[in-house]
Amino acid sequence: MASTTSSTKYRADHVGSLLRPPELLEARAKFADGKLDEAALREIEDASVFKALELQRDAGMDVFTDGEYRRGGWSAVSAGAISGLVPVEGSPIRRIFDVWRGPTPEDGAEINNNLARARAMVAGEKVRKTQRFVATDSAFLRDHATGPWKVTLPGPMSMAGGMWEPEVSEAAYPTRFDLARDLAGMVNDEMKALVQDGAPYVQLDSLHYVERVADTTVRQRMIDTGEDPDAYLDGLIELDNLALEGIRGTSGVTVGLHMCRGNARSRWHAEGGYDPIAERAFAGLNVDRFLLEYESERAGGFEPLRFVPRDKMVVLGLISSKLPQLEQVEQIRRRIDEASKYIPVENLAVSTQCGFASTQQGNLLTWDEQKQKLELVAEVARQAFR
């Protein structure tokens, strides 16, 4: 029988972010306007995380997160913790992902406009980590989670995507990859600190595998402009393994990696299956489990899962965190059966396809609809794997 490493097989998982309570959104807005001090904000954050922990406990989840409530967005872990950054108008991400898709054309246009207006911090000189990224997050979960907990960190290239502006950054970092290598060391330092904190589960959110290399439109654009998608893939694997160096195999620690097609206000910007990246990435990345989006046709088929080594798991993101409509248990179980044709069922788990709130405002669901989705994850896991 195929088996995984000694890491725990959390069957009912979720990617990490949860809808932020209205009182937390209001507090963050007041803090940004100078109308609330840091101590008061921290008190509201703590209360909101308690609410998130209760939600996950009541839903029956195997893993607890803090909902990423102490960040402005999924990748904003390093705010105030890196020196060498300077402000610019307009997020550099708009240069990488310039097409957002949603139910109507206006949905994507709104995000593009927001990115163009956003104020970003980019590398103006060599960057340096000046303090922990998620020490507060980790300590609170260690003290208050009622079960195994995890902390998510962005992959180094996902961080670099928002920190590299050619005219500003090229003197210190000629390419985005050059900046990402320095950031990989910082992420690795934080990963090691999380292990020392006693984190049972750490997760790297690394988006460019499917956002760039596997997206058919972006992949062709790379080729047309003289960029080699396969070389780019090799670079991503190298960077993420640097960020994870020395973590997998640590006693009691599970290492996950999430791949995503974009997640903002129930919108996305990438489409395409895992075929272009599967053989190299699934074998080459030094993780225990992959959290993969599989909730829609955008993700392609399950055939690429045949390349997943038998000492790794796949968390099938079969339940949408973008749409409020609730999937049916039998529907999800049939899809798990389909996936098991390519990877043994003992190497599978289930989750939502992405987080519920990669951005502060979150996806277009209510708190109760979010709870129903998590309850469905837990119920499917109970029926399919136990």
mmCIF file of C-alpha atoms in Angstrom:
data_model
loop_
_atom_site.group_PDB
_atom_site.id
_atom_site.type_symbol
_atom_site.label_atom_id
_atom_site.label_comp_id
_atom_site.label_asym_id
_atom_site.label_seq_id
_atom_site.Cartn_x
_atom_site.Cartn_y
_atom_site.Cartn_z
ATOM 1 C CA MET A 1 0.000 0.000 0.000
ATOM 2 C CA ALA A 2 1.306 3.460 -0.855
ATOM 3 C CA SER A 3 2.161 5.646 2.084
ATOM 4 C CA THR A 4 3.206 9.205 2.779
ATOM 5 C CA THR A 5 5.908 10.504 5.079
ATOM 6 C CA SER A 6 5.353 10.743 8.837
ATOM 7 C CA SER A 7 3.503 14.045 8.399
ATOM 8 C CA THR A 8 -0.119 14.050 9.540
ATOM 9 C CA LYS A 9 -2.792 13.288 6.942
ATOM 10 C CA TYR A 10 -5.157 16.147 7.674
ATOM 11 C CA ARG A 11 -8.188 15.108 5.607
ATOM 12 C CA ALA A 12 -10.488 18.142 6.174
ATOM 13 C CA ASP A 13 -8.303 21.096 5.249
ATOM 14 C CA HIS A 14 -8.789 24.657 4.026
ATOM 15 C CA VAL A 15 -6.374 27.018 2.357
ATOM 16 C CA GLY A 16 -6.162 29.593 5.157
ATOM 17 C CA SER A 17 -7.993 32.897 4.814
ATOM 18 C CA LEU A 18 -11.506 33.436 6.175
ATOM 19 C CA LEU A 19 -14.009 36.236 5.754
ATOM 20 C CA ARG A 20 -13.147 39.084 8.088
ATOM 21 C CA PRO A 21 -15.847 40.123 10.569
ATOM 22 C CA PRO A 22 -17.265 43.637 9.947
ATOM 23 C CA GLU A 23 -15.830 44.910 13.226
ATOM 24 C CA LEU A 24 -12.330 43.935 12.102
ATOM 25 C CA LEU A 25 -12.713 45.681 8.752
ATOM 26 C CA GLU A 26 -13.970 48.783 10.526
ATOM 27 C CA ALA A 27 -11.076 48.685 13.005
ATOM 28 C CA ARG A 28 -8.484 48.379 10.228
ATOM 29 C CA ALA A 29 -10.002 51.346 8.404
ATOM 30 C CA LYS A 30 -9.922 53.440 11.586
ATOM 31 C CA PHE A 31 -6.334 52.381 12.278
ATOM 32 C CA ALA A 32 -5.300 53.405 8.753
ATOM 33 C CA ASP A 33 -6.928 56.811 9.306
ATOM 34 C CA GLY A 34 -5.172 57.301 12.651
ATOM 35 C CA LYS A 35 -8.434 57.003 14.593
ATOM 36 C CA LEU A 36 -7.513 53.793 16.434
ATOM 37 C CA ASP A 37 -4.262 52.919 18.175
ATOM 38 C CA GLU A 38 -2.336 49.683 17.741
ATOM 39 C CA ALA A 39 -3.332 48.246 21.121
ATOM 40 C CA ALA A 40 -7.026 48.694 20.348
ATOM 41 C CA LEU A 41 -6.565 47.149 16.906
ATOM 42 C CA ARG A 42 -4.769 44.161 18.440
ATOM 43 C CA GLU A 43 -7.642 43.632 20.878
ATOM 44 C CA ILE A 44 -10.162 43.515 18.007
ATOM 45 C CA GLU A 45 -7.883 41.230 15.990
ATOM 46 C CA ASP A 46 -7.665 38.830 18.938
ATOM 47 C CA ALA A 47 -11.439 38.770 19.365
ATOM 48 C CA SER A 48 -11.882 38.156 15.632
ATOM 49 C CA VAL A 49 -9.409 35.273 15.644
ATOM 50 C CA PHE A 50 -11.297 33.694 18.543
ATOM 51 C CA LYS A 51 -14.416 33.934 16.371
ATOM 52 C CA ALA A 52 -12.567 32.259 13.470
ATOM 53 C CA LEU A 53 -11.300 29.457 15.710
ATOM 54 C CA GLU A 54 -14.826 28.829 16.985
ATOM 55 C CA LEU A 55 -16.113 28.711 13.394
ATOM 56 C CA GLN A 56 -13.562 26.085 12.388
ATOM 57 C CA ARG A 57 -14.138 24.020 15.532
ATOM 58 C CA ASP A 58 -17.912 24.014 15.060
ATOM 59 C CA ALA A 59 -17.532 23.097 11.378
ATOM 60 C CA GLY A 60 -15.410 20.055 12.273
ATOM 61 C CA MET A 61 -12.163 21.058 10.554
ATOM 62 C CA ASP A 62 -8.968 19.053 11.104
ATOM 63 C CA VAL A 63 -6.772 22.166 10.883
ATOM 64 C CA PHE A 64 -7.115 25.650 12.378
ATOM 65 C CA THR A 65 -5.850 28.979 11.045
ATOM 66 C CA ASP A 66 -6.272 32.542 12.283
ATOM 67 C CA GLY A 67 -8.071 33.425 9.036
ATOM 68 C CA GLU A 68 -5.055 35.593 8.125
ATOM 69 C CA TYR A 69 -6.795 38.342 10.092
ATOM 70 C CA ARG A 70 -3.597 40.160 11.098
ATOM 71 C CA ARG A 71 -2.637 40.902 7.463
ATOM 72 C CA GLY A 72 -4.014 43.242 4.863
ATOM 73 C CA GLY A 73 -4.061 40.394 2.331
ATOM 74 C CA TRP A 74 -2.800 36.866 1.853
ATOM 75 C CA SER A 75 0.729 37.924 0.837
ATOM 76 C CA ALA A 76 1.113 40.922 3.164
ATOM 77 C CA VAL A 77 3.034 39.107 5.887
ATOM 78 C CA SER A 78 6.156 41.256 5.601
ATOM 79 C CA ALA A 79 4.572 44.688 6.112
ATOM 80 C CA GLY A 80 6.960 46.682 8.281
ATOM 81 C CA ALA A 81 9.375 43.754 8.541
ATOM 82 C CA ILE A 82 11.639 44.370 5.511
ATOM 83 C CA SER A 83 13.977 47.322 4.980
ATOM 84 C CA GLY A 84 15.033 48.660 1.586
ATOM 85 C CA LEU A 85 11.516 49.226 0.223
ATOM 86 C CA VAL A 86 10.279 52.506 -1.240
ATOM 87 C CA PRO A 87 6.737 53.610 -2.189
ATOM 88 C CA VAL A 88 5.444 53.750 -5.760
ATOM 89 C CA GLU A 89 2.054 54.484 -7.251
ATOM 90 C CA GLY A 90 0.448 51.468 -8.890
ATOM 91 C CA SER A 91 1.025 47.841 -7.873
ATOM 92 C CA PRO A 92 3.677 45.999 -9.939
ATOM 93 C CA ILE A 93 1.333 42.999 -9.944
ATOM 94 C CA ARG A 94 -0.671 44.748 -12.659
ATOM 95 C CA ARG A 95 2.280 44.166 -15.022
ATOM 96 C CA ILE A 96 2.267 40.402 -14.407
ATOM 97 C CA PHE A 97 -1.460 39.673 -14.235
ATOM 98 C CA ASP A 98 -3.269 42.249 -16.299
ATOM 99 C CA VAL A 99 -6.477 40.289 -16.883
ATOM 100 C CA TRP A 100 -8.971 39.504 -14.118
ATOM 101 C CA ARG A 101 -12.055 37.471 -14.901
ATOM 102 C CA GLY A 102 -15.414 37.384 -13.206
ATOM 103 C CA PRO A 103 -19.128 36.957 -13.926
ATOM 104 C CA THR A 104 -19.096 40.236 -15.899
ATOM 105 C CA PRO A 105 -16.311 42.222 -17.638
ATOM 106 C CA GLU A 106 -16.792 44.977 -15.074
ATOM 107 C CA ASP A 107 -15.729 42.618 -12.288
ATOM 108 C CA GLY A 108 -12.210 42.229 -13.671
ATOM 109 C CA ALA A 109 -11.942 45.886 -14.635
ATOM 110 C CA GLU A 110 -12.566 46.929 -11.040
ATOM 111 C CA ILE A 111 -9.576 44.935 -9.784
ATOM 112 C CA ASN A 112 -7.328 46.203 -12.580
ATOM 113 C CA ASN A 113 -8.285 49.778 -11.750
ATOM 114 C CA ASN A 114 -7.629 49.226 -8.050
ATOM 115 C CA LEU A 115 -4.167 47.802 -8.785
ATOM 116 C CA ALA A 116 -3.359 50.790 -10.967
ATOM 117 C CA ARG A 117 -4.322 53.159 -8.133
ATOM 118 C CA ALA A 118 -2.728 51.182 -5.321
ATOM 119 C CA ARG A 119 0.306 52.428 -3.437
ATOM 120 C CA ALA A 120 2.949 49.715 -3.270
ATOM 121 C CA MET A 121 6.285 49.221 -1.534
ATOM 122 C CA VAL A 122 9.004 47.973 -3.884
ATOM 123 C CA ALA A 123 12.707 47.233 -3.624
ATOM 124 C CA GLY A 124 14.723 50.435 -3.971
ATOM 125 C CA GLU A 125 17.929 48.863 -2.642
ATOM 126 C CA LYS A 126 19.033 45.522 -1.231
ATOM 127 C CA VAL A 127 16.294 44.288 1.090
ATOM 128 C CA ARG A 128 16.767 42.901 4.583
ATOM 129 C CA LYS A 129 14.456 41.198 7.049
ATOM 130 C CA THR A 130 14.289 43.294 10.209
ATOM 131 C CA GLN A 131 11.842 41.268 12.327
ATOM 132 C CA ARG A 132 9.612 38.195 12.360
ATOM 133 C CA PHE A 133 6.753 38.102 9.841
ATOM 134 C CA VAL A 134 4.148 36.101 11.760
ATOM 135 C CA ALA A 135 5.357 35.780 15.346
ATOM 136 C CA THR A 136 2.131 37.178 16.804
ATOM 137 C CA ASP A 137 -0.025 34.986 14.559
ATOM 138 C CA SER A 138 1.911 31.873 15.538
ATOM 139 C CA ALA A 139 1.977 32.561 19.276
ATOM 140 C CA PHE A 140 -1.766 33.219 19.428
ATOM 141 C CA LEU A 141 -2.600 30.022 17.545
ATOM 142 C CA ARG A 142 -0.234 27.991 19.717
ATOM 143 C CA ASP A 143 -1.932 29.285 22.850
ATOM 144 C CA HIS A 144 -5.565 29.197 21.724
ATOM 145 C CA ALA A 145 -6.228 26.762 18.858
ATOM 146 C CA THR A 146 -8.150 23.711 20.053
ATOM 147 C CA GLY A 147 -6.501 21.425 17.499
ATOM 148 C CA PRO A 148 -3.621 21.299 15.001
ATOM 149 C CA TRP A 149 -2.940 24.717 13.479
ATOM 150 C CA LYS A 150 -1.119 26.072 10.488
ATOM 151 C CA VAL A 151 0.390 29.327 9.299
ATOM 152 C CA THR A 152 0.645 30.283 5.634
ATOM 153 C CA LEU A 153 3.450 32.258 3.990
ATOM 154 C CA PRO A 154 3.676 33.543 0.412
ATOM 155 C CA GLY A 155 6.213 32.003 -1.928
ATOM 156 C CA PRO A 156 9.268 34.139 -2.717
ATOM 157 C CA MET A 157 8.257 34.791 -6.335
ATOM 158 C CA SER A 158 4.743 35.710 -5.254
ATOM 159 C CA MET A 159 6.277 38.231 -2.861
ATOM 160 C CA ALA A 160 8.686 39.530 -5.488
ATOM 161 C CA GLY A 161 5.832 40.041 -7.934
ATOM 162 C CA GLY A 162 4.559 42.921 -5.813
ATOM 163 C CA MET A 163 7.979 44.280 -4.817
ATOM 164 C CA TRP A 164 9.833 44.592 -8.122
ATOM 165 C CA GLU A 165 9.329 47.657 -10.310
ATOM 166 C CA PRO A 166 11.869 47.808 -13.172
ATOM 167 C CA GLU A 167 12.732 51.510 -13.070
ATOM 168 C CA VAL A 168 13.072 51.483 -9.279
ATOM 169 C CA SER A 169 14.438 48.023 -8.488
ATOM 170 C CA GLU A 170 16.817 47.137 -11.323
ATOM 171 C CA ALA A 171 19.876 48.802 -9.797
ATOM 172 C CA ALA A 172 19.716 46.492 -6.778
ATOM 173 C CA TYR A 173 18.016 43.541 -8.473
ATOM 174 C CA PRO A 174 18.362 43.264 -12.265
ATOM 175 C CA THR A 175 15.499 40.740 -12.443
ATOM 176 C CA ARG A 176 12.498 39.712 -10.366
ATOM 177 C CA PHE A 177 14.209 36.350 -9.816
ATOM 178 C CA ASP A 178 17.201 38.120 -8.235
ATOM 179 C CA LEU A 179 14.922 39.775 -5.682
ATOM 180 C CA ALA A 180 13.040 36.520 -5.099
ATOM 181 C CA ARG A 181 16.267 34.738 -4.136
ATOM 182 C CA ASP A 182 16.834 37.171 -1.273
ATOM 183 C CA LEU A 183 13.190 36.855 -0.247
ATOM 184 C CA ALA A 184 13.477 33.043 -0.290
ATOM 185 C CA GLY A 185 16.063 33.277 2.464
ATOM 186 C CA MET A 186 13.714 35.426 4.531
ATOM 187 C CA VAL A 187 10.824 33.008 4.067
ATOM 188 C CA ASN A 188 13.068 30.106 5.032
ATOM 189 C CA ASP A 189 14.136 31.951 8.171
ATOM 190 C CA GLU A 190 10.465 32.447 9.061
ATOM 191 C CA MET A 191 9.626 28.822 8.316
ATOM 192 C CA LYS A 192 12.371 27.678 10.686
ATOM 193 C CA ALA A 193 11.072 30.063 13.341
ATOM 194 C CA LEU A 194 7.574 28.589 12.944
ATOM 195 C CA VAL A 195 8.995 25.125 13.508
ATOM 196 C CA GLN A 196 10.636 26.425 16.681
ATOM 197 C CA ASP A 197 7.264 27.896 17.680
ATOM 198 C CA GLY A 198 5.818 24.394 17.537
ATOM 199 C CA ALA A 199 3.708 24.849 14.390
ATOM 200 C CA PRO A 200 2.297 21.447 13.370
ATOM 201 C CA TYR A 201 1.663 22.573 9.784
ATOM 202 C CA VAL A 202 3.256 25.237 7.575
ATOM 203 C CA GLN A 203 2.095 26.169 4.094
ATOM 204 C CA LEU A 204 3.683 28.024 1.195
ATOM 205 C CA ASP A 205 1.295 29.822 -1.147
ATOM 206 C CA SER A 206 3.117 29.869 -4.492
ATOM 207 C CA LEU A 207 0.946 31.071 -7.328
ATOM 208 C CA HIS A 208 3.059 31.379 -10.441
ATOM 209 C CA TYR A 209 2.960 27.663 -11.303
ATOM 210 C CA VAL A 210 -0.602 27.881 -12.575
ATOM 211 C CA GLU A 211 -0.947 31.671 -12.830
ATOM 212 C CA ARG A 212 1.892 31.914 -15.334
ATOM 213 C CA VAL A 213 3.354 28.620 -16.528
ATOM 214 C CA ALA A 214 0.098 26.644 -16.801
ATOM 215 C CA ASP A 215 -2.212 29.441 -17.971
ATOM 216 C CA THR A 216 -2.481 28.945 -21.717
ATOM 217 C CA THR A 217 -2.721 32.655 -22.575
ATOM 218 C CA VAL A 218 0.132 33.753 -20.320
ATOM 219 C CA ARG A 219 2.303 30.826 -21.358
ATOM 220 C CA GLN A 220 1.960 31.769 -25.027
ATOM 221 C CA ARG A 221 2.693 35.397 -24.195
ATOM 222 C CA MET A 222 5.897 34.323 -22.443
ATOM 223 C CA ILE A 223 6.965 32.377 -25.522
ATOM 224 C CA ASP A 224 6.094 35.270 -27.843
ATOM 225 C CA THR A 225 8.285 37.651 -25.819
ATOM 226 C CA GLY A 226 11.244 35.270 -25.736
ATOM 227 C CA GLU A 227 10.735 33.916 -22.214
ATOM 228 C CA ASP A 228 11.034 30.155 -21.677
ATOM 229 C CA PRO A 229 8.112 28.907 -19.517
ATOM 230 C CA ASP A 230 9.913 25.678 -18.654
ATOM 231 C CA ALA A 231 13.014 27.543 -17.480
ATOM 232 C CA TYR A 232 10.702 29.789 -15.467
ATOM 233 C CA LEU A 233 9.165 26.655 -13.908
ATOM 234 C CA ASP A 234 12.585 25.324 -12.951
ATOM 235 C CA GLY A 235 13.365 28.675 -11.336
ATOM 236 C CA LEU A 236 10.151 28.595 -9.317
ATOM 237 C CA ILE A 237 10.884 25.100 -8.019
ATOM 238 C CA GLU A 238 14.406 26.150 -7.030
ATOM 239 C CA LEU A 239 13.134 29.252 -5.207
ATOM 240 C CA ASP A 240 10.422 27.441 -3.299
ATOM 241 C CA ASN A 241 12.790 24.677 -2.263
ATOM 242 C CA LEU A 242 15.157 27.354 -0.946
ATOM 243 C CA ALA A 243 12.270 28.808 1.053
ATOM 244 C CA LEU A 244 11.455 25.342 2.433
ATOM 245 C CA GLU A 245 15.009 24.112 2.971
ATOM 246 C CA GLY A 246 15.372 22.021 6.120
ATOM 247 C CA ILE A 247 11.634 21.976 6.919
ATOM 248 C CA ARG A 248 10.234 18.775 5.440
ATOM 249 C CA GLY A 249 11.048 15.773 7.582
ATOM 250 C CA THR A 250 11.117 17.777 10.794
ATOM 251 C CA SER A 251 9.351 15.665 13.394
ATOM 252 C CA GLY A 252 5.676 16.505 13.719
ATOM 253 C CA VAL A 253 5.617 19.176 10.985
ATOM 254 C CA THR A 254 3.508 18.931 7.821
ATOM 255 C CA VAL A 255 4.609 21.025 4.836
ATOM 256 C CA GLY A 256 2.021 22.102 2.274
ATOM 257 C CA LEU A 257 2.115 24.141 -0.925
ATOM 258 C CA HIS A 258 -0.927 25.797 -2.471
ATOM 259 C CA MET A 259 -1.228 26.665 -6.169
ATOM 260 C CA CYS A 260 -3.863 29.214 -7.186
ATOM 261 C CA ARG A 261 -5.415 30.881 -10.241
ATOM 262 C CA GLY A 262 -6.166 34.186 -8.527
ATOM 263 C CA ASN A 263 -8.719 34.948 -5.831
ATOM 264 C CA ALA A 264 -10.111 38.437 -5.231
ATOM 265 C CA ARG A 265 -13.755 39.277 -4.600
ATOM 266 C CA SER A 266 -14.764 35.927 -6.195
ATOM 267 C CA ARG A 267 -12.724 36.692 -9.341
ATOM 268 C CA TRP A 268 -9.745 34.977 -10.946
ATOM 269 C CA HIS A 269 -7.196 35.672 -13.655
ATOM 270 C CA ALA A 270 -5.740 32.330 -14.742
ATOM 271 C CA GLU A 271 -7.160 29.279 -16.476
ATOM 272 C CA GLY A 272 -5.596 25.983 -17.461
ATOM 273 C CA GLY A 273 -4.818 22.524 -16.113
ATOM 274 C CA TYR A 274 -1.717 21.327 -14.270
ATOM 275 C CA ASP A 275 -0.334 19.404 -17.259
ATOM 276 C CA PRO A 276 2.527 21.841 -18.116
ATOM 277 C CA ILE A 277 3.938 21.812 -14.577
ATOM 278 C CA ALA A 278 2.903 18.458 -13.104
ATOM 279 C CA GLU A 279 5.821 16.154 -13.834
ATOM 280 C CA ARG A 280 8.567 18.548 -12.721
ATOM 281 C CA ALA A 281 6.775 20.398 -9.900
ATOM 282 C CA PHE A 282 5.061 17.484 -8.182
ATOM 283 C CA ALA A 283 8.273 15.466 -8.109
ATOM 284 C CA GLY A 284 10.681 18.326 -7.487
ATOM 285 C CA LEU A 285 9.042 20.358 -4.727
ATOM 286 C CA ASN A 286 10.101 19.331 -1.228
ATOM 287 C CA VAL A 287 6.660 19.236 0.416
ATOM 288 C CA ASP A 288 4.328 16.710 2.006
ATOM 289 C CA ARG A 289 1.115 17.863 0.317
ATOM 290 C CA PHE A 290 -0.185 19.982 -2.526
ATOM 291 C CA LEU A 291 -3.352 22.025 -2.105
ATOM 292 C CA LEU A 292 -4.737 22.171 -5.644
ATOM 293 C CA GLU A 293 -7.727 24.004 -7.065
ATOM 294 C CA TYR A 294 -10.196 21.634 -8.696
ATOM 295 C CA GLU A 295 -13.584 23.283 -8.229
ATOM 296 C CA SER A 296 -14.213 24.212 -11.870
ATOM 297 C CA GLU A 297 -13.292 23.401 -15.455
ATOM 298 C CA ARG A 298 -10.601 26.096 -15.213
ATOM 299 C CA ALA A 299 -8.425 23.552 -13.400
ATOM 300 C CA GLY A 300 -8.496 20.857 -16.080
ATOM 301 C CA GLY A 301 -8.627 17.124 -15.358
ATOM 302 C CA PHE A 302 -7.151 14.851 -12.717
ATOM 303 C CA GLU A 303 -4.736 13.112 -15.104
ATOM 304 C CA PRO A 304 -1.685 15.170 -13.990
ATOM 305 C CA LEU A 305 -2.031 13.687 -10.495
ATOM 306 C CA ARG A 306 -0.370 10.530 -11.824
ATOM 307 C CA PHE A 307 2.933 12.398 -11.442
ATOM 308 C CA VAL A 308 2.530 12.947 -7.680
ATOM 309 C CA PRO A 309 5.055 10.748 -5.817
ATOM 310 C CA ARG A 310 3.516 8.269 -3.383
ATOM 311 C CA ASP A 311 5.147 9.927 -0.374
ATOM 312 C CA LYS A 312 3.106 13.095 -1.011
ATOM 313 C CA MET A 313 -0.578 13.921 -0.622
ATOM 314 C CA VAL A 314 -2.958 15.982 -2.715
ATOM 315 C CA VAL A 315 -5.603 18.118 -1.066
ATOM 316 C CA LEU A 316 -8.354 18.355 -3.666
ATOM 317 C CA GLY A 317 -9.852 21.852 -3.669
ATOM 318 C CA LEU A 318 -13.257 20.668 -4.848
ATOM 319 C CA ILE A 319 -15.476 23.081 -2.919
ATOM 320 C CA SER A 320 -15.694 26.664 -4.143
ATOM 321 C CA SER A 321 -14.792 29.525 -1.834
ATOM 322 C CA LYS A 322 -15.835 31.939 -4.601
ATOM 323 C CA LEU A 323 -19.475 30.985 -5.075
ATOM 324 C CA PRO A 324 -22.192 30.759 -2.392
ATOM 325 C CA GLN A 325 -23.985 27.794 -3.986
ATOM 326 C CA LEU A 326 -23.397 24.706 -1.836
ATOM 327 C CA GLU A 327 -22.086 21.606 -3.552
ATOM 328 C CA GLN A 328 -23.559 18.177 -2.763
ATOM 329 C CA VAL A 329 -21.685 15.517 -0.794
ATOM 330 C CA GLU A 330 -22.263 12.825 -3.409
ATOM 331 C CA GLN A 331 -21.081 15.136 -6.182
ATOM 332 C CA ILE A 332 -17.796 15.740 -4.342
ATOM 333 C CA ARG A 333 -17.361 12.078 -3.505
ATOM 334 C CA ARG A 334 -17.738 11.147 -7.172
ATOM 335 C CA ARG A 335 -14.976 13.575 -8.048
ATOM 336 C CA ILE A 336 -12.744 12.059 -5.370
ATOM 337 C CA ASP A 337 -13.400 8.665 -6.942
ATOM 338 C CA GLU A 338 -12.352 10.102 -10.310
ATOM 339 C CA ALA A 339 -9.125 11.489 -8.844
ATOM 340 C CA SER A 340 -8.340 8.134 -7.193
ATOM 341 C CA LYS A 341 -7.859 6.630 -10.654
ATOM 342 C CA TYR A 342 -4.566 8.551 -10.790
ATOM 343 C CA ILE A 343 -3.467 8.697 -7.152
ATOM 344 C CA PRO A 344 -4.392 6.321 -4.291
ATOM 345 C CA VAL A 345 -7.280 7.518 -2.145
ATOM 346 C CA GLU A 346 -5.098 7.209 0.960
ATOM 347 C CA ASN A 347 -3.001 10.027 -0.521
ATOM 348 C CA LEU A 348 -5.978 12.367 -0.865
ATOM 349 C CA ALA A 349 -7.685 14.968 1.302
ATOM 350 C CA VAL A 350 -10.320 17.623 0.582
ATOM 351 C CA SER A 351 -10.607 21.380 0.991
ATOM 352 C CA THR A 352 -12.039 24.529 -0.464
ATOM 353 C CA GLN A 353 -10.321 25.514 -3.701
ATOM 354 C CA CYS A 354 -8.778 28.686 -2.231
ATOM 355 C CA GLY A 355 -9.186 30.995 0.736
ATOM 356 C CA PHE A 356 -12.389 32.883 1.432
ATOM 357 C CA ALA A 357 -10.657 36.253 1.730
ATOM 358 C CA SER A 358 -7.326 36.605 -0.051
ATOM 359 C CA THR A 359 -8.055 40.335 0.115
ATOM 360 C CA GLN A 360 -9.529 42.232 3.062
ATOM 361 C CA GLN A 361 -13.010 42.523 1.583
ATOM 362 C CA GLY A 362 -13.185 38.832 0.842
ATOM 363 C CA ASN A 363 -15.214 36.793 -1.611
ATOM 364 C CA LEU A 364 -18.924 37.259 -2.261
ATOM 365 C CA LEU A 365 -20.267 34.912 0.392
ATOM 366 C CA THR A 366 -21.858 35.473 3.800
ATOM 367 C CA TRP A 367 -20.422 34.225 7.087
ATOM 368 C CA ASP A 368 -23.076 31.500 7.256
ATOM 369 C CA GLU A 369 -22.391 30.403 3.663
ATOM 370 C CA GLN A 370 -18.698 30.166 4.537
ATOM 371 C CA LYS A 371 -19.549 27.973 7.537
ATOM 372 C CA GLN A 372 -21.665 25.700 5.346
ATOM 373 C CA LYS A 373 -18.729 25.280 2.972
ATOM 374 C CA LEU A 374 -16.395 24.303 5.822
ATOM 375 C CA GLU A 375 -18.993 21.920 7.238
ATOM 376 C CA LEU A 376 -19.223 20.320 3.803
ATOM 377 C CA VAL A 377 -15.441 19.864 3.688
ATOM 378 C CA ALA A 378 -15.551 18.122 7.072
ATOM 379 C CA GLU A 379 -18.511 15.919 6.118
ATOM 380 C CA VAL A 380 -16.953 14.841 2.825
ATOM 381 C CA ALA A 381 -13.707 14.001 4.626
ATOM 382 C CA ARG A 382 -15.574 11.908 7.202
ATOM 383 C CA GLN A 383 -17.395 9.936 4.540
ATOM 384 C CA ALA A 384 -14.620 9.575 1.963
ATOM 385 C CA PHE A 385 -11.536 8.944 4.099
ATOM 386 C CA ARG A 386 -12.568 7.553 7.488
#
